[in-house]
Amino acid sequence: MFVIRAITQGDVDPLIEMAHQVGSGMTTLKPDRAMLGERVAIAVASFAQAIPPEQRDYMFVMEDTATGRLAGVCAIKAAVGLTEPFYNYRIGTLVHSSRELNVFTRMDTLYLSNDLTGSSELCSLFLMPEYRQGYNGKWLSKSRFLFIAQFQHLFTEKIIAEMRGYQLDDGTSPFYEGLGRHFFKMDFDHVDGLTAVGKKSFIAELMPRQPLYVAYLPDDAQQVIGQVHNSTQPARKLLEQEGMHYEGYVDIFDAGPVLQGRAAELRAVRESMLAVADEGQPAPDAAPLLVSNTRLDDFRMVLAHAANEDGKVALSVRELQLLHCQPGDEVRTLTLNPGKAQARKN
């Protein structure tokens, strides 16, 4: 079985091992011991409510309980850009016209922007290759939404997710090669690594503040604006199922899309329900159901074949143990897949 739980200080070493397999383009999960060690410490303090809400970084791990191995990781940052700059390109339009020549043109442009500063961010989603089967990836991604539904007061109304941009098979980013390299004079991986460890001042120092005409970029760079890495396509679809959408903001290095959503409009916030945990037998014919406890300091979640009926959900002894719950405790539930209605809304 698997459990998704709040990260602990003892997860640092396996997290670093996992980060070695992530590859380039995910700045929040680099195999840097100092950076990840500090991030885990912040996460532990976040769940303990030992730091202000806007500074919190909630990290979760999926644990294979049969082996004790970490199968995956994901996170939610409470607010981005409050202690260091948070940059994106906003895609805009400039119109040029001449009545005398009867010419009218619309030109797409890229504006360097801090518009998304202060938003809560879904980030750091990664599942180990050997665990990419069944419902594991879907469950890991959607677990964050159930956490937001339970603790909505800890997050801003705007939720964002930066998606990894398109890269060639050799790791080359066509967008970066067509734009960023001209200003930064270094390889994509080097720039990516600098931003991962919080060194972002060079962005403002080197990037032009004037709008950039998309038409001036090479064709291959233009074509990947707003496109995701091949391995990120499933993650994008899952986020869109939960109420996230693309509104014309992209990453400044690889042009990956930034998805946005309003917390109140997320499926988990609208459809998740509170229930009372009861001891019972699994229901193999029931739709997969996300079930979490309601404790911030010891948040845990399982995927059960059960149903929320009349405000109660029957869980096996093992599932109750993994949730650190007793019969009679309150839990929150959400169907794994959209369109599977639950009994009643709390």
C-alpha atoms as a printed R data frame, in Angstrom:
    type eleno elety resid chain resno       x      y       z
1   ATOM     1    CA   MET     A     1   0.000  0.000   0.000
2   ATOM     2    CA   PHE     A     2   0.904  3.636  -0.295
3   ATOM     3    CA   VAL     A     3   0.375  6.663   1.905
4   ATOM     4    CA   ILE     A     4   0.883 10.339   1.094
5   ATOM     5    CA   ARG     A     5   2.094 12.204   4.152
6   ATOM     6    CA   ALA     A     6   3.753 15.391   5.308
7   ATOM     7    CA   ILE     A     7   7.493 15.281   4.749
8   ATOM     8    CA   THR     A     8   9.805 14.831   7.738
9   ATOM     9    CA   GLN     A     9  13.437 15.654   8.434
10  ATOM    10    CA   GLY     A    10  14.307 11.987   7.946
11  ATOM    11    CA   ASP     A    11  13.241 12.192   4.284
12  ATOM    12    CA   VAL     A    12  16.117 14.452   3.200
13  ATOM    13    CA   ASP     A    13  18.498 11.734   1.961
14  ATOM    14    CA   PRO     A    14  15.924  9.776  -0.086
15  ATOM    15    CA   LEU     A    15  14.609 13.090  -1.436
16  ATOM    16    CA   ILE     A    16  18.087 13.984  -2.698
17  ATOM    17    CA   GLU     A    17  18.366 10.577  -4.351
18  ATOM    18    CA   MET     A    18  15.027 11.190  -6.028
19  ATOM    19    CA   ALA     A    19  16.067 14.659  -7.210
20  ATOM    20    CA   HIS     A    20  18.983 13.138  -9.117
21  ATOM    21    CA   GLN     A    21  16.439 11.531 -11.447
22  ATOM    22    CA   VAL     A    22  14.358 14.632 -12.110
23  ATOM    23    CA   GLY     A    23  16.467 16.150 -14.896
24  ATOM    24    CA   SER     A    24  16.593 19.790 -15.984
25  ATOM    25    CA   GLY     A    25  13.687 22.208 -15.999
26  ATOM    26    CA   MET     A    26  12.307 21.690 -12.468
27  ATOM    27    CA   THR     A    27  13.989 24.408 -10.445
28  ATOM    28    CA   THR     A    28  12.228 23.496  -7.182
29  ATOM    29    CA   LEU     A    29  13.706 19.989  -7.004
30  ATOM    30    CA   LYS     A    30  17.440 20.109  -7.646
31  ATOM    31    CA   PRO     A    31  19.835 17.553  -6.055
32  ATOM    32    CA   ASP     A    32  21.481 20.192  -3.891
33  ATOM    33    CA   ARG     A    33  21.791 19.078  -0.256
34  ATOM    34    CA   ALA     A    34  21.910 22.559   1.225
35  ATOM    35    CA   MET     A    35  18.900 23.748  -0.761
36  ATOM    36    CA   LEU     A    36  16.767 20.645  -0.215
37  ATOM    37    CA   GLY     A    37  17.793 20.391   3.431
38  ATOM    38    CA   GLU     A    38  16.668 23.962   4.034
39  ATOM    39    CA   ARG     A    39  13.471 23.390   2.094
40  ATOM    40    CA   VAL     A    40  12.559 20.298   4.117
41  ATOM    41    CA   ALA     A    41  13.247 22.228   7.329
42  ATOM    42    CA   ILE     A    42  10.863 24.958   6.133
43  ATOM    43    CA   ALA     A    43   8.264 22.325   5.252
44  ATOM    44    CA   VAL     A    44   8.493 20.732   8.695
45  ATOM    45    CA   ALA     A    45   8.095 24.169  10.279
46  ATOM    46    CA   SER     A    46   5.150 24.847   7.964
47  ATOM    47    CA   PHE     A    47   3.187 21.813   9.106
48  ATOM    48    CA   ALA     A    48   4.037 22.716  12.704
49  ATOM    49    CA   GLN     A    49   2.770 26.283  12.098
50  ATOM    50    CA   ALA     A    50   6.090 27.581  13.417
51  ATOM    51    CA   ILE     A    51   6.537 30.188  10.668
52  ATOM    52    CA   PRO     A    52   4.135 32.793   9.216
53  ATOM    53    CA   PRO     A    53   1.554 31.388   6.746
54  ATOM    54    CA   GLU     A    54   2.911 33.310   3.749
55  ATOM    55    CA   GLN     A    55   6.384 31.778   4.221
56  ATOM    56    CA   ARG     A    56   5.193 28.186   4.304
57  ATOM    57    CA   ASP     A    57   6.151 25.478   1.839
58  ATOM    58    CA   TYR     A    58   4.119 22.304   2.325
59  ATOM    59    CA   MET     A    59   5.940 19.252   0.954
60  ATOM    60    CA   PHE     A    60   4.371 15.803   0.712
61  ATOM    61    CA   VAL     A    61   5.882 12.411  -0.043
62  ATOM    62    CA   MET     A    62   4.278  9.231  -1.310
63  ATOM    63    CA   GLU     A    63   5.664  6.300   0.672
64  ATOM    64    CA   ASP     A    64   5.603  2.656  -0.375
65  ATOM    65    CA   THR     A    65   4.675  1.169   2.985
66  ATOM    66    CA   ALA     A    66   5.844 -2.315   1.962
67  ATOM    67    CA   THR     A    67   9.445 -1.150   1.541
68  ATOM    68    CA   GLY     A    68   9.574  2.246   3.226
69  ATOM    69    CA   ARG     A    69  10.842  3.810  -0.028
70  ATOM    70    CA   LEU     A    70   9.734  7.207  -1.244
71  ATOM    71    CA   ALA     A    71   7.825  6.779  -4.490
72  ATOM    72    CA   GLY     A    72   7.144 10.449  -5.187
73  ATOM    73    CA   VAL     A    73   6.988 14.005  -3.962
74  ATOM    74    CA   CYS     A    74   4.838 17.110  -4.483
75  ATOM    75    CA   ALA     A    75   4.438 20.468  -2.794
76  ATOM    76    CA   ILE     A    76   2.436 23.661  -2.365
77  ATOM    77    CA   LYS     A    77   4.105 27.005  -1.701
78  ATOM    78    CA   ALA     A    78   1.789 29.299   0.215
79  ATOM    79    CA   ALA     A    79   2.921 32.443  -1.621
80  ATOM    80    CA   VAL     A    80   5.611 33.102  -4.235
81  ATOM    81    CA   GLY     A    81   7.648 36.213  -4.881
82  ATOM    82    CA   LEU     A    82   7.413 37.803  -1.434
83  ATOM    83    CA   THR     A    83  11.040 37.240  -0.445
84  ATOM    84    CA   GLU     A    84  12.630 36.933  -3.908
85  ATOM    85    CA   PRO     A    85  11.454 38.068  -7.361
86  ATOM    86    CA   PHE     A    86   9.023 35.831  -9.242
87  ATOM    87    CA   TYR     A    87   9.213 36.428 -12.990
88  ATOM    88    CA   ASN     A    88   7.108 35.276 -15.914
89  ATOM    89    CA   TYR     A    89   6.504 36.413 -19.450
90  ATOM    90    CA   ARG     A    90   3.001 37.670 -20.105
91  ATOM    91    CA   ILE     A    91   1.945 37.210 -23.694
92  ATOM    92    CA   GLY     A    92   0.392 40.398 -24.988
93  ATOM    93    CA   THR     A    93  -0.557 42.040 -28.270
94  ATOM    94    CA   LEU     A    94   0.606 45.224 -29.949
95  ATOM    95    CA   VAL     A    95  -1.323 46.637 -32.895
96  ATOM    96    CA   HIS     A    96   0.298 48.639 -35.686
97  ATOM    97    CA   SER     A    97  -1.844 50.287 -38.336
98  ATOM    98    CA   SER     A    98  -1.578 52.774 -41.145
99  ATOM    99    CA   ARG     A    99  -4.769 54.051 -42.772
100 ATOM   100    CA   GLU     A   100  -2.750 55.631 -45.567
101 ATOM   101    CA   LEU     A   101  -1.132 52.292 -46.527
102 ATOM   102    CA   ASN     A   102  -4.171 50.218 -45.528
103 ATOM   103    CA   VAL     A   103  -1.985 48.078 -43.259
104 ATOM   104    CA   PHE     A   104  -3.163 46.596 -39.970
105 ATOM   105    CA   THR     A   105  -1.003 44.155 -38.032
106 ATOM   106    CA   ARG     A   106  -1.338 42.408 -34.670
107 ATOM   107    CA   MET     A   107   1.955 41.305 -33.103
108 ATOM   108    CA   ASP     A   108   2.311 38.910 -30.175
109 ATOM   109    CA   THR     A   109   4.708 40.203 -27.530
110 ATOM   110    CA   LEU     A   110   6.429 38.963 -24.386
111 ATOM   111    CA   TYR     A   111   6.356 41.256 -21.334
112 ATOM   112    CA   LEU     A   112   8.632 40.534 -18.371
113 ATOM   113    CA   SER     A   113   6.144 40.434 -15.515
114 ATOM   114    CA   ASN     A   114   5.767 40.051 -11.751
115 ATOM   115    CA   ASP     A   115   1.982 39.801 -12.067
116 ATOM   116    CA   LEU     A   116   1.714 36.443 -10.264
117 ATOM   117    CA   THR     A   117   3.595 37.560  -7.152
118 ATOM   118    CA   GLY     A   118   1.824 36.437  -3.989
119 ATOM   119    CA   SER     A   119  -0.005 33.504  -5.586
120 ATOM   120    CA   SER     A   120   0.019 30.039  -4.011
121 ATOM   121    CA   GLU     A   121   1.955 27.602  -6.182
122 ATOM   122    CA   LEU     A   122   1.619 23.898  -6.877
123 ATOM   123    CA   CYS     A   123   5.123 22.609  -7.547
124 ATOM   124    CA   SER     A   124   7.759 19.852  -7.288
125 ATOM   125    CA   LEU     A   125   5.600 17.008  -8.610
126 ATOM   126    CA   PHE     A   126   7.740 13.956  -9.352
127 ATOM   127    CA   LEU     A   127   7.046 10.225  -9.328
128 ATOM   128    CA   MET     A   128   9.857  7.680  -9.520
129 ATOM   129    CA   PRO     A   129   9.823  5.826 -12.875
130 ATOM   130    CA   GLU     A   130   9.289  2.400 -11.310
131 ATOM   131    CA   TYR     A   131   6.092  3.643  -9.644
132 ATOM   132    CA   ARG     A   132   4.509  5.165 -12.749
133 ATOM   133    CA   GLN     A   133   1.625  2.746 -12.918
134 ATOM   134    CA   GLY     A   134  -1.985  2.457 -11.858
135 ATOM   135    CA   TYR     A   135  -3.374  5.524 -10.122
136 ATOM   136    CA   ASN     A   136  -0.103  6.613  -8.498
137 ATOM   137    CA   GLY     A   137   0.633  9.687 -10.618
138 ATOM   138    CA   LYS     A   138  -2.950 10.895 -10.668
139 ATOM   139    CA   TRP     A   139  -3.342 10.433  -6.929
140 ATOM   140    CA   LEU     A   140  -0.064 12.174  -6.105
141 ATOM   141    CA   SER     A   141  -0.939 15.211  -8.191
142 ATOM   142    CA   LYS     A   142  -4.495 15.538  -6.915
143 ATOM   143    CA   SER     A   143  -3.570 15.057  -3.262
144 ATOM   144    CA   ARG     A   144  -2.552 18.717  -3.086
145 ATOM   145    CA   PHE     A   145  -6.039 19.883  -3.985
146 ATOM   146    CA   LEU     A   146  -7.589 17.946  -1.121
147 ATOM   147    CA   PHE     A   147  -5.079 19.561   1.242
148 ATOM   148    CA   ILE     A   148  -6.082 22.998  -0.084
149 ATOM   149    CA   ALA     A   149  -9.753 22.114   0.383
150 ATOM   150    CA   GLN     A   150  -9.153 21.167   4.015
151 ATOM   151    CA   PHE     A   151  -6.965 24.176   4.814
152 ATOM   152    CA   GLN     A   152  -8.214 26.757   2.321
153 ATOM   153    CA   HIS     A   153  -7.596 29.608   4.766
154 ATOM   154    CA   LEU     A   154  -3.836 29.028   4.472
155 ATOM   155    CA   PHE     A   155  -3.695 29.822   0.754
156 ATOM   156    CA   THR     A   156  -4.390 32.751  -1.542
157 ATOM   157    CA   GLU     A   157  -7.375 32.827  -3.853
158 ATOM   158    CA   LYS     A   158  -5.127 32.466  -6.912
159 ATOM   159    CA   ILE     A   159  -3.426 29.089  -7.324
160 ATOM   160    CA   ILE     A   160  -0.754 28.660 -10.011
161 ATOM   161    CA   ALA     A   161   1.403 25.875 -11.399
162 ATOM   162    CA   GLU     A   162   4.471 26.415 -13.602
163 ATOM   163    CA   MET     A   163   4.721 23.556 -16.062
164 ATOM   164    CA   ARG     A   164   8.036 22.334 -17.448
165 ATOM   165    CA   GLY     A   165   8.488 23.697 -20.961
166 ATOM   166    CA   TYR     A   166   9.155 21.759 -24.134
167 ATOM   167    CA   GLN     A   167  12.633 20.323 -24.625
168 ATOM   168    CA   LEU     A   168  14.225 18.249 -27.347
169 ATOM   169    CA   ASP     A   169  15.302 14.689 -26.598
170 ATOM   170    CA   ASP     A   170  18.820 15.894 -25.788
171 ATOM   171    CA   GLY     A   171  17.502 18.371 -23.195
172 ATOM   172    CA   THR     A   172  17.864 21.457 -25.383
173 ATOM   173    CA   SER     A   173  15.220 24.148 -24.911
174 ATOM   174    CA   PRO     A   174  14.383 25.758 -28.287
175 ATOM   175    CA   PHE     A   175  12.930 28.810 -26.553
176 ATOM   176    CA   TYR     A   176  15.986 29.361 -24.394
177 ATOM   177    CA   GLU     A   177  18.337 28.917 -27.340
178 ATOM   178    CA   GLY     A   178  16.297 31.395 -29.375
179 ATOM   179    CA   LEU     A   179  16.036 34.056 -26.670
180 ATOM   180    CA   GLY     A   180  17.602 33.553 -23.252
181 ATOM   181    CA   ARG     A   181  21.075 32.540 -24.413
182 ATOM   182    CA   HIS     A   182  21.506 35.899 -26.146
183 ATOM   183    CA   PHE     A   183  21.177 37.693 -22.808
184 ATOM   184    CA   PHE     A   184  22.567 35.237 -20.260
185 ATOM   185    CA   LYS     A   185  25.534 33.854 -22.261
186 ATOM   186    CA   MET     A   186  25.404 30.508 -20.453
187 ATOM   187    CA   ASP     A   187  23.841 27.069 -20.858
188 ATOM   188    CA   PHE     A   188  20.223 26.418 -19.935
189 ATOM   189    CA   ASP     A   189  21.147 23.993 -17.135
190 ATOM   190    CA   HIS     A   190  23.449 26.589 -15.549
191 ATOM   191    CA   VAL     A   191  20.745 29.265 -15.549
192 ATOM   192    CA   ASP     A   192  18.221 26.736 -14.269
193 ATOM   193    CA   GLY     A   193  20.576 25.789 -11.440
194 ATOM   194    CA   LEU     A   194  21.131 29.401 -10.396
195 ATOM   195    CA   THR     A   195  17.420 30.074 -10.075
196 ATOM   196    CA   ALA     A   196  16.971 26.827  -8.128
197 ATOM   197    CA   VAL     A   197  19.259 28.069  -5.359
198 ATOM   198    CA   GLY     A   198  17.604 31.481  -5.213
199 ATOM   199    CA   LYS     A   199  20.051 33.496  -7.319
200 ATOM   200    CA   LYS     A   200  17.586 35.478  -9.408
201 ATOM   201    CA   SER     A   201  18.893 39.028  -9.400
202 ATOM   202    CA   PHE     A   202  20.641 38.418 -12.727
203 ATOM   203    CA   ILE     A   203  17.227 38.075 -14.416
204 ATOM   204    CA   ALA     A   204  16.333 41.710 -13.786
205 ATOM   205    CA   GLU     A   205  19.901 42.777 -14.496
206 ATOM   206    CA   LEU     A   206  20.197 41.064 -17.886
207 ATOM   207    CA   MET     A   207  16.708 40.676 -19.355
208 ATOM   208    CA   PRO     A   208  15.228 43.598 -21.330
209 ATOM   209    CA   ARG     A   209  12.251 45.325 -19.754
210 ATOM   210    CA   GLN     A   210  10.821 46.341 -23.125
211 ATOM   211    CA   PRO     A   211   8.245 44.109 -24.837
212 ATOM   212    CA   LEU     A   212   9.820 41.475 -27.080
213 ATOM   213    CA   TYR     A   213   8.194 40.704 -30.428
214 ATOM   214    CA   VAL     A   214   7.536 36.970 -30.733
215 ATOM   215    CA   ALA     A   215   7.906 37.187 -34.523
216 ATOM   216    CA   TYR     A   216  11.587 38.102 -34.099
217 ATOM   217    CA   LEU     A   217  12.328 34.714 -32.500
218 ATOM   218    CA   PRO     A   218  13.385 31.661 -34.524
219 ATOM   219    CA   ASP     A   219  10.458 29.542 -35.725
220 ATOM   220    CA   ASP     A   220  11.267 26.629 -33.401
221 ATOM   221    CA   ALA     A   221  11.299 28.990 -30.397
222 ATOM   222    CA   GLN     A   222   7.944 30.512 -31.394
223 ATOM   223    CA   GLN     A   223   6.307 27.110 -31.791
224 ATOM   224    CA   VAL     A   224   7.054 25.928 -28.241
225 ATOM   225    CA   ILE     A   225   5.690 28.964 -26.383
226 ATOM   226    CA   GLY     A   226   3.086 27.634 -23.947
227 ATOM   227    CA   GLN     A   227   3.944 23.992 -24.759
228 ATOM   228    CA   VAL     A   228   4.903 21.489 -22.079
229 ATOM   229    CA   HIS     A   229   7.653 18.881 -21.909
230 ATOM   230    CA   ASN     A   230   6.490 15.544 -23.342
231 ATOM   231    CA   SER     A   231   6.639 13.904 -19.918
232 ATOM   232    CA   THR     A   232   4.580 16.756 -18.439
233 ATOM   233    CA   GLN     A   233   1.526 16.323 -20.683
234 ATOM   234    CA   PRO     A   234  -0.285 13.976 -18.251
235 ATOM   235    CA   ALA     A   235   0.368 16.340 -15.333
236 ATOM   236    CA   ARG     A   236  -1.094 19.253 -17.273
237 ATOM   237    CA   LYS     A   237  -4.258 17.304 -18.101
238 ATOM   238    CA   LEU     A   238  -4.734 16.346 -14.450
239 ATOM   239    CA   LEU     A   239  -4.436 19.953 -13.309
240 ATOM   240    CA   GLU     A   240  -6.903 21.084 -15.948
241 ATOM   241    CA   GLN     A   241  -9.371 18.436 -14.749
242 ATOM   242    CA   GLU     A   242  -9.200 20.008 -11.294
243 ATOM   243    CA   GLY     A   243  -9.986 23.545 -12.465
244 ATOM   244    CA   MET     A   244  -6.650 25.000 -13.617
245 ATOM   245    CA   HIS     A   245  -6.263 26.741 -16.984
246 ATOM   246    CA   TYR     A   246  -3.729 28.610 -19.125
247 ATOM   247    CA   GLU     A   247  -4.072 32.403 -19.273
248 ATOM   248    CA   GLY     A   248  -1.083 33.528 -21.318
249 ATOM   249    CA   TYR     A   249   1.769 33.462 -18.795
250 ATOM   250    CA   VAL     A   250   4.894 31.405 -19.526
251 ATOM   251    CA   ASP     A   251   8.238 30.639 -17.907
252 ATOM   252    CA   ILE     A   252  10.982 33.065 -18.906
253 ATOM   253    CA   PHE     A   253  13.534 30.335 -19.648
254 ATOM   254    CA   ASP     A   254  11.702 27.493 -21.405
255 ATOM   255    CA   ALA     A   255   8.294 29.146 -22.123
256 ATOM   256    CA   GLY     A   256   6.396 26.420 -20.277
257 ATOM   257    CA   PRO     A   257   2.794 27.469 -19.532
258 ATOM   258    CA   VAL     A   258   1.701 28.737 -16.132
259 ATOM   259    CA   LEU     A   259  -1.698 27.290 -15.238
260 ATOM   260    CA   GLN     A   260  -3.964 29.297 -12.961
261 ATOM   261    CA   GLY     A   261  -7.090 28.640 -10.955
262 ATOM   262    CA   ARG     A   262  -9.231 30.264  -8.294
263 ATOM   263    CA   ALA     A   263  -9.248 28.320  -5.041
264 ATOM   264    CA   ALA     A   264 -13.023 28.555  -4.688
265 ATOM   265    CA   GLU     A   265 -13.489 27.071  -8.166
266 ATOM   266    CA   LEU     A   266 -11.222 24.043  -7.723
267 ATOM   267    CA   ARG     A   267 -13.053 20.717  -7.906
268 ATOM   268    CA   ALA     A   268 -11.698 19.624  -4.530
269 ATOM   269    CA   VAL     A   269 -13.000 22.761  -2.833
270 ATOM   270    CA   ARG     A   270 -16.410 22.434  -4.485
271 ATOM   271    CA   GLU     A   271 -16.904 18.675  -4.227
272 ATOM   272    CA   SER     A   272 -14.831 17.265  -1.356
273 ATOM   273    CA   MET     A   273 -16.777 16.272   1.745
274 ATOM   274    CA   LEU     A   274 -16.156 15.683   5.397
275 ATOM   275    CA   ALA     A   275 -17.134 12.301   6.792
276 ATOM   276    CA   VAL     A   276 -16.755 10.162   9.876
277 ATOM   277    CA   ALA     A   277 -14.291  7.276   9.541
278 ATOM   278    CA   ASP     A   278 -15.678  3.849  10.287
279 ATOM   279    CA   GLU     A   279 -14.038  0.441  10.312
280 ATOM   280    CA   GLY     A   280 -15.146 -1.831   7.502
281 ATOM   281    CA   GLN     A   281 -14.159 -3.919   4.541
282 ATOM   282    CA   PRO     A   282 -12.898 -2.486   1.220
283 ATOM   283    CA   ALA     A   283 -15.520 -2.204  -1.516
284 ATOM   284    CA   PRO     A   284 -13.728 -3.368  -4.694
285 ATOM   285    CA   ASP     A   285 -16.524 -2.084  -6.935
286 ATOM   286    CA   ALA     A   286 -16.450  1.412  -5.444
287 ATOM   287    CA   ALA     A   287 -14.738  4.228  -7.329
288 ATOM   288    CA   PRO     A   288 -11.268  5.189  -6.031
289 ATOM   289    CA   LEU     A   289 -11.625  7.736  -3.252
290 ATOM   290    CA   LEU     A   290  -9.043 10.099  -1.797
291 ATOM   291    CA   VAL     A   291  -9.336 10.052   1.984
292 ATOM   292    CA   SER     A   292  -7.277 12.301   4.260
293 ATOM   293    CA   ASN     A   293  -7.224 13.050   7.935
294 ATOM   294    CA   THR     A   294  -7.864 16.654   8.972
295 ATOM   295    CA   ARG     A   295  -4.651 17.290  10.930
296 ATOM   296    CA   LEU     A   296  -2.239 19.933   9.677
297 ATOM   297    CA   ASP     A   297   0.615 18.770  11.919
298 ATOM   298    CA   ASP     A   298   0.356 15.142  10.752
299 ATOM   299    CA   PHE     A   299  -1.403 15.260   7.397
300 ATOM   300    CA   ARG     A   300  -1.845 11.848   5.789
301 ATOM   301    CA   MET     A   301  -3.871 10.503   2.864
302 ATOM   302    CA   VAL     A   302  -4.749  7.136   1.349
303 ATOM   303    CA   LEU     A   303  -6.495  6.028  -1.820
304 ATOM   304    CA   ALA     A   304  -9.364  3.723  -0.849
305 ATOM   305    CA   HIS     A   305 -12.048  1.793  -2.659
306 ATOM   306    CA   ALA     A   306 -14.853  3.176  -0.551
307 ATOM   307    CA   ALA     A   307 -17.804  5.534  -0.661
308 ATOM   308    CA   ASN     A   308 -18.886  8.474   1.458
309 ATOM   309    CA   GLU     A   309 -22.404  7.329   2.372
310 ATOM   310    CA   ASP     A   310 -24.553  9.342   4.728
311 ATOM   311    CA   GLY     A   311 -21.516 11.122   6.087
312 ATOM   312    CA   LYS     A   312 -19.593  7.927   6.873
313 ATOM   313    CA   VAL     A   313 -16.774  6.167   5.045
314 ATOM   314    CA   ALA     A   314 -15.787  2.567   5.789
315 ATOM   315    CA   LEU     A   315 -12.025  2.004   5.862
316 ATOM   316    CA   SER     A   316  -9.948 -1.072   6.561
317 ATOM   317    CA   VAL     A   317  -7.915 -1.378   9.717
318 ATOM   318    CA   ARG     A   318  -4.748 -0.823   7.699
319 ATOM   319    CA   GLU     A   319  -6.132  2.306   6.036
320 ATOM   320    CA   LEU     A   320  -7.102  3.729   9.416
321 ATOM   321    CA   GLN     A   321  -3.596  2.998  10.695
322 ATOM   322    CA   LEU     A   322  -1.992  4.754   7.731
323 ATOM   323    CA   LEU     A   323  -4.214  7.782   8.321
324 ATOM   324    CA   HIS     A   324  -3.369  7.769  12.047
325 ATOM   325    CA   CYS     A   325  -7.128  7.710  12.629
326 ATOM   326    CA   GLN     A   326  -9.553  5.880  14.875
327 ATOM   327    CA   PRO     A   327 -13.165  4.992  14.063
328 ATOM   328    CA   GLY     A   328 -15.214  8.106  14.729
329 ATOM   329    CA   ASP     A   329 -12.495 10.535  13.609
330 ATOM   330    CA   GLU     A   330 -13.313 13.116  10.954
331 ATOM   331    CA   VAL     A   331 -11.803 12.668   7.484
332 ATOM   332    CA   ARG     A   332 -12.133 14.487   4.164
333 ATOM   333    CA   THR     A   333 -12.972 12.643   0.946
334 ATOM   334    CA   LEU     A   334 -12.844 13.339  -2.788
335 ATOM   335    CA   THR     A   335 -13.428 11.011  -5.720
336 ATOM   336    CA   LEU     A   336 -10.233 10.464  -7.687
337 ATOM   337    CA   ASN     A   337 -11.943 11.073 -11.019
338 ATOM   338    CA   PRO     A   338 -14.311 13.945 -11.875
339 ATOM   339    CA   GLY     A   339 -17.943 13.105 -12.429
340 ATOM   340    CA   LYS     A   340 -18.174 10.542  -9.619
341 ATOM   341    CA   ALA     A   341 -20.670 12.183  -7.299
342 ATOM   342    CA   GLN     A   342 -20.451 11.736  -3.541
343 ATOM   343    CA   ALA     A   343 -23.337 11.356  -1.160
344 ATOM   344    CA   ARG     A   344 -23.668 14.869   0.237
345 ATOM   345    CA   LYS     A   345 -21.706 18.077   0.634
346 ATOM   346    CA   ASN     A   346 -20.428 19.228   4.033
